[in-house]
Tab-separated table of C-alpha atoms in Angstrom:
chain	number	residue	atom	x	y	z
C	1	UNK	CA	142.425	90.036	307.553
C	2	UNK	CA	139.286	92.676	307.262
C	3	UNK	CA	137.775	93.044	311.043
C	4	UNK	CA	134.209	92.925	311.002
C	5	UNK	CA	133.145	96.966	310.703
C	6	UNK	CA	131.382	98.124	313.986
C	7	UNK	CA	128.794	100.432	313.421
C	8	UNK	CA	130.814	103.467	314.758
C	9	UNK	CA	133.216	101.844	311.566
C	10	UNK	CA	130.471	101.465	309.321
C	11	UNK	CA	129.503	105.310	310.179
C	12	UNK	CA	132.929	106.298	308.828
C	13	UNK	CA	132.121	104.011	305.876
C	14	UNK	CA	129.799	105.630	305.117
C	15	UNK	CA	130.776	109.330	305.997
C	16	UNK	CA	133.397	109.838	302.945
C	17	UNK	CA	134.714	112.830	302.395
C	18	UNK	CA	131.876	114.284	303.078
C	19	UNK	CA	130.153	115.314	306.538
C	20	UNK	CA	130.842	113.886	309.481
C	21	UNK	CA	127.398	114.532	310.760
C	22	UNK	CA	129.271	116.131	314.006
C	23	UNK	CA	130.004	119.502	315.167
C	24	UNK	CA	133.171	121.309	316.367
C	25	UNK	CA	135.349	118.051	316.895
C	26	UNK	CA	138.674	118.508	317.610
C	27	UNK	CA	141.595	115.563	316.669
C	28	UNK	CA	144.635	115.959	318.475
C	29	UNK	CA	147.374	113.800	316.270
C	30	UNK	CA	150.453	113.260	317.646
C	31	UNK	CA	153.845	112.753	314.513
C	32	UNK	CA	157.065	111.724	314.716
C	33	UNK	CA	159.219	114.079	312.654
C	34	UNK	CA	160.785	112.082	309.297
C	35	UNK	CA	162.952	115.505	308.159
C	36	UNK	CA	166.131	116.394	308.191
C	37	UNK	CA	165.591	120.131	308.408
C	38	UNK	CA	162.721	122.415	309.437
C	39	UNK	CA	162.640	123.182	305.496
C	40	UNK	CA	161.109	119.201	305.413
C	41	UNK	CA	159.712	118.915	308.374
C	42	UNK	CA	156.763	116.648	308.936
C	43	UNK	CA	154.810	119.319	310.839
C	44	UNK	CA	154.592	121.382	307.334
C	45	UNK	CA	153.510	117.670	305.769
C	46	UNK	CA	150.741	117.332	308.209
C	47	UNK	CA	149.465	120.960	308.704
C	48	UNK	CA	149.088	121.134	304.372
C	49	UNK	CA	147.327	117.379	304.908
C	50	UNK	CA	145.539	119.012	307.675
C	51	UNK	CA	143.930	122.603	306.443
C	52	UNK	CA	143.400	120.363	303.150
C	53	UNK	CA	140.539	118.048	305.047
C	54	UNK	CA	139.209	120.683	307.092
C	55	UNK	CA	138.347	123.030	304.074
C	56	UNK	CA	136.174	119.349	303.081
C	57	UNK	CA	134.906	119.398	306.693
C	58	UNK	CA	134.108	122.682	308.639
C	59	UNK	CA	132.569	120.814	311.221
C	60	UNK	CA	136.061	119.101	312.259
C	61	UNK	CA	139.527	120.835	313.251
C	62	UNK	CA	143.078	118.758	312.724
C	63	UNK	CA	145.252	119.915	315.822
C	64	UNK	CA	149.085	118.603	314.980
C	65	UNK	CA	151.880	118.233	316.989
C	66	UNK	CA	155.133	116.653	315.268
C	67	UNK	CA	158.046	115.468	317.853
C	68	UNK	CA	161.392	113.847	316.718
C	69	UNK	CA	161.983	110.102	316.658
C	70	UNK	CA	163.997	110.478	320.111
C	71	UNK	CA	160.962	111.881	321.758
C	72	UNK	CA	158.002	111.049	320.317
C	73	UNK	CA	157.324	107.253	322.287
C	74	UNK	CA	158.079	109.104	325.534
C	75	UNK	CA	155.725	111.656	324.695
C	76	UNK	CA	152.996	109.444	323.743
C	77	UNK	CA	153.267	107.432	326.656
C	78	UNK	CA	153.124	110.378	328.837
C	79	UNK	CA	150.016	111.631	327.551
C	80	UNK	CA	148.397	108.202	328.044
C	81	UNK	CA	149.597	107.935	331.721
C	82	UNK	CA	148.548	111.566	332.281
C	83	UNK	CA	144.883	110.660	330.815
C	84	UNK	CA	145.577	112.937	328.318
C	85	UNK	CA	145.541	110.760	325.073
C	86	UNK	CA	145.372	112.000	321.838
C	87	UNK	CA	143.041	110.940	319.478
C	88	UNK	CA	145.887	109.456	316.666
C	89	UNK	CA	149.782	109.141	317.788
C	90	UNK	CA	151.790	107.856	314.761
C	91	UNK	CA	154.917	106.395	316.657
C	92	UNK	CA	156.704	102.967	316.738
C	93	UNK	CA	154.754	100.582	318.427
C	94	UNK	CA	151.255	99.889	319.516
C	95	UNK	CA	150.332	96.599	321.531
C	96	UNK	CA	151.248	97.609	324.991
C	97	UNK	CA	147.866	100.001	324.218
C	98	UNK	CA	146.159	97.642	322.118
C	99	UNK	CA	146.427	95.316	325.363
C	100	UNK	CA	145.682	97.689	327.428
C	101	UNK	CA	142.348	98.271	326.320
C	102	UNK	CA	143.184	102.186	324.970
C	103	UNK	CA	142.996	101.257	321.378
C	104	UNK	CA	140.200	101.114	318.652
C	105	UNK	CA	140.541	98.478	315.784
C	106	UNK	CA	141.290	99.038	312.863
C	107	UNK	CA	138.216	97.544	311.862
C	108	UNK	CA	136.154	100.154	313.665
C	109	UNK	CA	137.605	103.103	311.898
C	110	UNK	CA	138.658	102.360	308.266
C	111	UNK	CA	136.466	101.880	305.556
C	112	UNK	CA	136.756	98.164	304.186
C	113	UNK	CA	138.409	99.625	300.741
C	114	UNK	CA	141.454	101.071	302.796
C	115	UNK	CA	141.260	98.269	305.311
C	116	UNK	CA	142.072	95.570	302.088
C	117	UNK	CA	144.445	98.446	300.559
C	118	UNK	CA	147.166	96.842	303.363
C	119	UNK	CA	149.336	94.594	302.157
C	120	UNK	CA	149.045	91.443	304.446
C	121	UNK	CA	152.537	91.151	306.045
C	122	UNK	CA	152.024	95.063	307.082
C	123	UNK	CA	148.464	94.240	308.379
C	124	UNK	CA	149.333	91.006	310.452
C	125	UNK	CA	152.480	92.723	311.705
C	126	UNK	CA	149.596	95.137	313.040
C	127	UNK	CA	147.934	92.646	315.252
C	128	UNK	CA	147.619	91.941	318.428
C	129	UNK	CA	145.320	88.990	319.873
C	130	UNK	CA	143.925	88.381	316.445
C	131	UNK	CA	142.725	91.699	315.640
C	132	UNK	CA	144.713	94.772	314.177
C	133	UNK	CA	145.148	97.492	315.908
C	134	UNK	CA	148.595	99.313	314.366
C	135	UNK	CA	147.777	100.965	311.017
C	136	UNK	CA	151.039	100.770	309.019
C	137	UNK	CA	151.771	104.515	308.093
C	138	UNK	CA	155.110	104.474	306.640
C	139	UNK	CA	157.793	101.264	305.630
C	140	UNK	CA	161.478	100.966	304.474
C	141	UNK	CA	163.934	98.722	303.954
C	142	UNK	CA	167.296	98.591	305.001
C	143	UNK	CA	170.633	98.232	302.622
C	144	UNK	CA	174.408	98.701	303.030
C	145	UNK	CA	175.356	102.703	301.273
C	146	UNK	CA	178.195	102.250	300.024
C	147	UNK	CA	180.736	106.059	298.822
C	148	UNK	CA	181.898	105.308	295.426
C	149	UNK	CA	184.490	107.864	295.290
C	150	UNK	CA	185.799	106.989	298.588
C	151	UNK	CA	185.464	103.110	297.593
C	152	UNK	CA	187.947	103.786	293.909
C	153	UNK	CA	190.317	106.107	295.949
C	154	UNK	CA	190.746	103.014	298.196
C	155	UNK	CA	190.785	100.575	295.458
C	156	UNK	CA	187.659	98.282	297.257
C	157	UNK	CA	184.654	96.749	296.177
C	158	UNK	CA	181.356	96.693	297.978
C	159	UNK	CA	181.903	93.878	300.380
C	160	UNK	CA	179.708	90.473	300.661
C	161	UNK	CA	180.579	89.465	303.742
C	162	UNK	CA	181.777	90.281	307.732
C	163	UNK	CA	185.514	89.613	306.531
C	164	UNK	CA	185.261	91.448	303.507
C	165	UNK	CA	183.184	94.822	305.004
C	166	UNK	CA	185.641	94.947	307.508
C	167	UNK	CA	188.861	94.510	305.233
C	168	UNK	CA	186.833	97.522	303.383
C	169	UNK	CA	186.752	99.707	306.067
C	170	UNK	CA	190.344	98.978	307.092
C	171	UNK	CA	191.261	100.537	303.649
C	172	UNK	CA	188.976	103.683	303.602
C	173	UNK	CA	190.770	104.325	307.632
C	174	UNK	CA	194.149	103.932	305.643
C	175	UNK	CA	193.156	106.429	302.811
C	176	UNK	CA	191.605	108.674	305.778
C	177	UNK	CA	188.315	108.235	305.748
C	178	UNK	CA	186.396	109.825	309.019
C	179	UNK	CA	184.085	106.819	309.541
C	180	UNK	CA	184.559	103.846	307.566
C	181	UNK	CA	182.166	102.448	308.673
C	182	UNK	CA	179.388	104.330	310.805
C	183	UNK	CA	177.563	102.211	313.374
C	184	UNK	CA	175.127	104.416	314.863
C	185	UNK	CA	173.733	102.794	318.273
C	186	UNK	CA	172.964	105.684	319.713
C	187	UNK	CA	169.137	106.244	321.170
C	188	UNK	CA	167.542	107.443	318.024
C	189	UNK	CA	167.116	104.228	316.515
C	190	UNK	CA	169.456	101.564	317.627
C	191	UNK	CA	166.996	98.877	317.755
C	192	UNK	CA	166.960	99.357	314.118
C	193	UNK	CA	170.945	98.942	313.754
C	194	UNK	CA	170.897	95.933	316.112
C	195	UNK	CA	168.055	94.125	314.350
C	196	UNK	CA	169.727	94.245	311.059
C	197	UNK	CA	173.425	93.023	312.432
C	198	UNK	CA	171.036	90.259	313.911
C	199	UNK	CA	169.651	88.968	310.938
C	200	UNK	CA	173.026	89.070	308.966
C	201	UNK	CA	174.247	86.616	312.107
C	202	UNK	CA	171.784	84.350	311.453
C	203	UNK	CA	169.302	85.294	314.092
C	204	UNK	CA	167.074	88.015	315.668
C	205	UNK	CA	165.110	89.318	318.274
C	206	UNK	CA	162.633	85.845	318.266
C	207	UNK	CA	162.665	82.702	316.771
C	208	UNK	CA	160.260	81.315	314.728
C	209	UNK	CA	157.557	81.679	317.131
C	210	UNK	CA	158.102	84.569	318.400
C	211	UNK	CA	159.794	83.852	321.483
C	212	UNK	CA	162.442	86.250	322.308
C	213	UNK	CA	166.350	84.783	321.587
C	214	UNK	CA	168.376	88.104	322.042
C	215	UNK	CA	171.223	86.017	323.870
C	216	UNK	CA	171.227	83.452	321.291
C	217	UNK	CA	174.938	82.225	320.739
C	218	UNK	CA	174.736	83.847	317.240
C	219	UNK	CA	173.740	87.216	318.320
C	220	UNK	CA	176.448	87.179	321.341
C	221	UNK	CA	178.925	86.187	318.500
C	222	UNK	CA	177.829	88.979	316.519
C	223	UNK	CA	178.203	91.672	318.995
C	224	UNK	CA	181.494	89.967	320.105
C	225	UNK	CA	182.613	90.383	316.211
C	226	UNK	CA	181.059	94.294	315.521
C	227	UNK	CA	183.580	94.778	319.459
C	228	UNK	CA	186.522	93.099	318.468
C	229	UNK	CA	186.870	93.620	314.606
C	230	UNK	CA	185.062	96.660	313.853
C	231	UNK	CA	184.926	98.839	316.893
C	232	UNK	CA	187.922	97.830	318.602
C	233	UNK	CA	190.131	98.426	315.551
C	234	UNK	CA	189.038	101.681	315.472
C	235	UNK	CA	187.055	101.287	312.244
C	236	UNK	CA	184.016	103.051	313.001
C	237	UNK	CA	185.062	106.666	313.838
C	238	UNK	CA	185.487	108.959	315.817
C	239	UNK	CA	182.164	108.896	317.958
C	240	UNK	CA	181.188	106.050	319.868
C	241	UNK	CA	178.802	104.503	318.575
C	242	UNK	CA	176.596	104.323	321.505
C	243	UNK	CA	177.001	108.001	321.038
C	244	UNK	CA	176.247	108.345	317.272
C	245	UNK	CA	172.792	108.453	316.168
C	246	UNK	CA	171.024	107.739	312.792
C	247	UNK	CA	170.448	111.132	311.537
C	248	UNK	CA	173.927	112.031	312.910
C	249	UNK	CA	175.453	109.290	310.453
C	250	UNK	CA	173.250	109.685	307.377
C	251	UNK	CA	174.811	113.586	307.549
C	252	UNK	CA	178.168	112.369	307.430
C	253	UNK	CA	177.172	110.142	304.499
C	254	UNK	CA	175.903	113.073	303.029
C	255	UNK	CA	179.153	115.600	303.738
C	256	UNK	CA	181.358	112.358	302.199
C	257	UNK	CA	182.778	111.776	305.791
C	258	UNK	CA	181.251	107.699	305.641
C	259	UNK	CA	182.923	104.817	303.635
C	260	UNK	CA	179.483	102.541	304.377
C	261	UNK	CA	176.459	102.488	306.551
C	262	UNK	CA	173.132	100.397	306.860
C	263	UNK	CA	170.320	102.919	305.536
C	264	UNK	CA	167.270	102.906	304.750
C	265	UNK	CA	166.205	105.174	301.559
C	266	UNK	CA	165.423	108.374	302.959
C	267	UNK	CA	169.298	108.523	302.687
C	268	UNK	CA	168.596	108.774	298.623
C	269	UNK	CA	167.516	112.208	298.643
C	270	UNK	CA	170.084	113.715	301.534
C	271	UNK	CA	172.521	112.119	299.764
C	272	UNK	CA	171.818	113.207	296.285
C	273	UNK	CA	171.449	116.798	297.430
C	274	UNK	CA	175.035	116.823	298.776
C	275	UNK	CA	176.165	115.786	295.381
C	276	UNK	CA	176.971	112.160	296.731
C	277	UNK	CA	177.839	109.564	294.423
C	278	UNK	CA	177.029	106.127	295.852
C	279	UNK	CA	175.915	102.861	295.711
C	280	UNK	CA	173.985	100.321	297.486
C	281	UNK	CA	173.992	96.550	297.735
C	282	UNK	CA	172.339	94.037	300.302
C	283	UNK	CA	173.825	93.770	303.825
C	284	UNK	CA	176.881	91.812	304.302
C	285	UNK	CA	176.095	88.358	306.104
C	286	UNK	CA	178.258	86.084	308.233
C	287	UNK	CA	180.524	83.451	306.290
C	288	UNK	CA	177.791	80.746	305.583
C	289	UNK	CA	174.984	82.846	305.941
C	290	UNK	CA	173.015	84.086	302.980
C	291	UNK	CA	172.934	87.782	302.506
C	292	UNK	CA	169.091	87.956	301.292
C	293	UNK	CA	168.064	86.476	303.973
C	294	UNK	CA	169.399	89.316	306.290
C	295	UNK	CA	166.411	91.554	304.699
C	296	UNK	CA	165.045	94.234	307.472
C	297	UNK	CA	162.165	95.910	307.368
C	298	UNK	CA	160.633	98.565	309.224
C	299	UNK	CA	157.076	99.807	309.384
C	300	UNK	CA	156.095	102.691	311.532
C	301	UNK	CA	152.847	103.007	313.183
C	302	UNK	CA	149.165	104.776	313.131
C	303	UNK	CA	147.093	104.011	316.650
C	304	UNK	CA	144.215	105.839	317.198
C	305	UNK	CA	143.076	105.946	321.345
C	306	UNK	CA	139.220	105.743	322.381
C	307	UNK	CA	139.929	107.696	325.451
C	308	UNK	CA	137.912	110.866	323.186
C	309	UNK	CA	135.540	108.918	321.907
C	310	UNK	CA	136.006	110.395	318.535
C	311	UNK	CA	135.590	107.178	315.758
C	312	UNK	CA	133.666	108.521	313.486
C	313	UNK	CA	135.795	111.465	312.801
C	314	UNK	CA	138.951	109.505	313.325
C	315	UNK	CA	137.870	106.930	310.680
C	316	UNK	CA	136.675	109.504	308.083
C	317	UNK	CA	140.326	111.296	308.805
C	318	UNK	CA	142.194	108.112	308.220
C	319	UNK	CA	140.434	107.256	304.816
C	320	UNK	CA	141.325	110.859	303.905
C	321	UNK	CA	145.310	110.031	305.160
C	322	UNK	CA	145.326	106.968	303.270
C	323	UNK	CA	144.223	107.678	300.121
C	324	UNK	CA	146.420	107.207	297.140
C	325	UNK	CA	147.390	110.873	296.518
C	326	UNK	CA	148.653	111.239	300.026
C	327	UNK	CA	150.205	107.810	300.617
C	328	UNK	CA	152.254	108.670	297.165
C	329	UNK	CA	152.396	112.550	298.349
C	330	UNK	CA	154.184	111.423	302.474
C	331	UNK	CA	156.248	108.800	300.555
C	332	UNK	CA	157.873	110.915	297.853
C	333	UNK	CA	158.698	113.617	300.204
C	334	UNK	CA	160.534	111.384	302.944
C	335	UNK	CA	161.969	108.587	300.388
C	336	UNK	CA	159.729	106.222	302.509
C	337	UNK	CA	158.080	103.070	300.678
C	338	UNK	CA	154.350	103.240	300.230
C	339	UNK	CA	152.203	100.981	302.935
C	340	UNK	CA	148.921	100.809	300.904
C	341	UNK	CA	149.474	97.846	297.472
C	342	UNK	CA	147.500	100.796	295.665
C	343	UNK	CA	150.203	103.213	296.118
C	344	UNK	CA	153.274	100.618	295.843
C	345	UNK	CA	152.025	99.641	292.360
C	346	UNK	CA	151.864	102.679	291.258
C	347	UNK	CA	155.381	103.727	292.385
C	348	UNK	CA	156.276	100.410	290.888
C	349	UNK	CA	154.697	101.356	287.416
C	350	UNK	CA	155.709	105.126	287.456
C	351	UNK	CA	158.737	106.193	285.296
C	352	UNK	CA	160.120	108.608	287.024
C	353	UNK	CA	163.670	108.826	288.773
C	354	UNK	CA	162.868	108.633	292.070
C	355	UNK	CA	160.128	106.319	291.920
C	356	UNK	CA	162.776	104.250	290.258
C	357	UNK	CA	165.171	104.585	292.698
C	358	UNK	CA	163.283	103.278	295.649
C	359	UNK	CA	162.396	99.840	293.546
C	360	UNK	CA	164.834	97.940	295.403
C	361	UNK	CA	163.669	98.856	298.334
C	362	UNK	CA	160.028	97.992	297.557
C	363	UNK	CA	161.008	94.784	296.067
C	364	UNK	CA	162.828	93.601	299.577
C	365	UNK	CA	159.771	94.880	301.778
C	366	UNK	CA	157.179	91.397	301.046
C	367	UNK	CA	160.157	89.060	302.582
C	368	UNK	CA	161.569	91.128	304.851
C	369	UNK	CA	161.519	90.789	308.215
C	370	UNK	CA	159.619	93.023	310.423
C	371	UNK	CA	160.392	94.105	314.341
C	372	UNK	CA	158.365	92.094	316.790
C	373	UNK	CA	155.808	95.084	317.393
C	374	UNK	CA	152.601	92.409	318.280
C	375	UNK	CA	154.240	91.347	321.222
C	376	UNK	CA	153.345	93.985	324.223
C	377	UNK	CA	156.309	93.623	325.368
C	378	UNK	CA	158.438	94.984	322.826
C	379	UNK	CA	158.135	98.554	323.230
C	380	UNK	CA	159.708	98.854	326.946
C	381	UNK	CA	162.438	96.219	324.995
C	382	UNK	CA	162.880	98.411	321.915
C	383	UNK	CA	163.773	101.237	324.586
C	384	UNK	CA	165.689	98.764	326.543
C	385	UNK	CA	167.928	97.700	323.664
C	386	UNK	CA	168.395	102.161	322.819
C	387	UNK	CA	169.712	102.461	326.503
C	388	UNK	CA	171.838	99.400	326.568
C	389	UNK	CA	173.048	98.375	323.170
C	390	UNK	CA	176.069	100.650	322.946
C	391	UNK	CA	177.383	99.713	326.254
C	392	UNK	CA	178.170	95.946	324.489
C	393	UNK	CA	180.737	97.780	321.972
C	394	UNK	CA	183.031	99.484	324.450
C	395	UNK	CA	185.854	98.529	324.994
C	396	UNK	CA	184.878	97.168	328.662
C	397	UNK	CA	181.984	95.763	327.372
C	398	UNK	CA	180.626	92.588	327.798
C	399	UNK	CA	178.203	91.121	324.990
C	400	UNK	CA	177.385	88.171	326.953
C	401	UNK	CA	175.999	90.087	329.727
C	402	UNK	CA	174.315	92.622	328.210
C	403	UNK	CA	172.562	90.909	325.865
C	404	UNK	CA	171.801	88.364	328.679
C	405	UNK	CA	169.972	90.942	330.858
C	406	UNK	CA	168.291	92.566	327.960
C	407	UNK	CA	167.265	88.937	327.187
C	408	UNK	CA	165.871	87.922	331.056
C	409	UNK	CA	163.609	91.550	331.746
C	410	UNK	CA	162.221	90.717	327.877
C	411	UNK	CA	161.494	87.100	328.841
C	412	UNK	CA	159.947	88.852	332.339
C	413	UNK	CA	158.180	91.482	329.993
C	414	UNK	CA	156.544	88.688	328.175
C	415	UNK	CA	156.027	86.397	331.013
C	416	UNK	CA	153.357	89.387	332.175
C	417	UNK	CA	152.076	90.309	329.270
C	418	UNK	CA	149.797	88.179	326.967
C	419	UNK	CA	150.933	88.744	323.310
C	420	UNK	CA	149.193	87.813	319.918
């Protein structure tokens, strides 16, 4: 899995935390925001990281610019068709620029010690054409949040499968519940909502091979299901959910408003905060289908763009960014999982509460299945699915043909394209 270091790579090896040998370099990163208030913000995660390496290296200034998950792609992409790349973008996908040329490897930045830190599902999820190019920065794992309180005052259990969740949610609408069940496809992140409802059908974005089957007969009887016995019944409250985004629903989870949602563990600490109480189990499945095998998991990106010319200092940067103090540091903050074994195994072994806490999470992430991100095709289909999706739920909407045009301009997209 360890590229062969270059010797602009080797340079960075070699450079530490020391000197980068260079003078008055300036790195332009580009963040996606993981808060839930400007008192969290990743901007005031990035500028501490920041002013922290450049007191190590006067030579080298850390210029930050944090935009939200709705933005941050766009922006990125703009940028790179302006000619105006930065020199890292941490966002949610990376082959399209890999294939394009724009990217350096991995291999040409990282020192080999941080380079075999990767856990090697996160580093081949990385690749393109046999070589990495996306640098995991932060995972999670998805689960069904269940509301206790709201659960006893209903007299449910945390539900197994389709029939049962919805039966739930039926009873928390009864006892008044504002969402029973919040199903945010809404642009922030409904790729991430879809994928999961997917996998508990008994299929996904690809087969086994990658190819793309997004009108599969399972997933077109999923989305008929989530229309006709969830949404149609008026189960998921009051905002459509083409209208409800993620950070909109973990809120209401938060102010008590949802009965259950799919989260990831982030939720934890907004949760907790509120005063909360709930639970969490793994995501119901369809009848027949095996609920652990419905595991999701997500893994953001780091892609660092030649177009500056800056390796050495990039590299040196990105040894400092994944060391174990600040791996540990980004992923206690945010209630993400570690992406580095170093850091995981610590969290695993630590004894604290919130280490704790996010062990079920950690323990999913080895099997769980990952978003097609090598194919260059699946970023324009990642924002196809955010426009689209919520369209299929209406109640004029069509599953079939939704998910059979999304399904004809991916096979196009890939048909262009040459994936790894």
């Amino acid at each position: 899995m360890i590229a062969v270091v270059s010797a602009t790579g080797m340079t960075a090896v070699l450079g530490g935390c020391g000197t980068t040998g260079s003078s008055d370099v300036t790195l332009r990163l580009v963040a996606a925001d993981y808060g839930d208030s400007a008192a969290n913000s990743s901007q005031k995660y990035w500028d501490k990281l920041a002013r922290a390496y450049e007191a190590k290296h006067s030579d080298v200034k850390v210029d930050v610019t944090v935009y939200s998950w709705n933005d941050v792609d766009r922006k990125v992409k703009d940028m790179v068709a302006a000619g105006k790349a930065p020199d890292l973008a941490q966002i949610g996908s990376y082959a399209d620029y890999a294939a394009a040329g724009k990217l350096y490897e991995a291999g040409e930045l990282l020192s080999i010690p941080v380079q075999a830190d990767f856990p090697s599902q996160l580093a081949e999820a990385g690749q393109w054409n046999h070589a990495q190019y996306g640098i995991p920065f932060a995972a999670s794992t998805r689960v069904l949040f269940y509301n206790k309180t709201l659960f006893t005052e209903a007299g449910i259990t945390p539900p197994t499968t389709w029939k049962e969740l919805a039966a739930d949610a039926q009873a928390l609408k009864e006892h008044g519940v504002k969402y029973p069940y919040a199903l945010p496809l809404g642009p922030e992140e409904a790729q991430a909502e879809t994928m999961q409802w997917l996998l508990s059908g008994g299929s996904g974005y690809t087969d086994d091979i990658g190819t793309y089957t997004i009108d599969s007969a399972q997933n077109i009887d999923t989305f008929t299901w989530l229309k006709d016995e969830l949404v149609g019944k008026g189960l998921t409250g009051p905002t459509a959910p083409g209208k409800l985004n993620r950070a909109t629903a973990f809120a209401a989870f938060a102010d008590g408003q949802v009965g259950m949602l799919n989260g990831h563990p982030t939720l934890i600490k907004q949760a907790e905060k509120k005063g909360v109480k709930f639970g969490t189990v793994p995501m119901p499945a369809r009848a027949g289908q095996t609920a652990t095998t419905a595991s999701m998991g997500v893994t953001d990106w780091m892609a660092a763009f030649r177009q500056n010319g800056h390796a050495e200092q990039v590299g040196d940067f990105l040894d400092y960014v994944y060391n174990e103090k600040n791996v540990l540091d980004f992923s206690r903050e945010y209630g993400l999982l570690p992406v580095t074994t170093s850091a995981s195994q610590t969290m695993t072994d630590s004894p604290t509460a919130q280490d704790k806490q996010l062990l079920p999470f950690l323990e999913q992430l080895p099997t769980s299945e990952l978003y097609p991100a090598g194919k260059t095709s699946w970023a324009a289909i990642s924002a196809d699915v955010k426009k689209q999706i919520g369209t299929v739920v209406t109640s004029t909407g069509d599953p079939t043909a939704v998910l059979t045009r999304i399904q004809s301009e991916a096979a196009a997209a890939d048909s262009r394209t040459t994936t790894g």
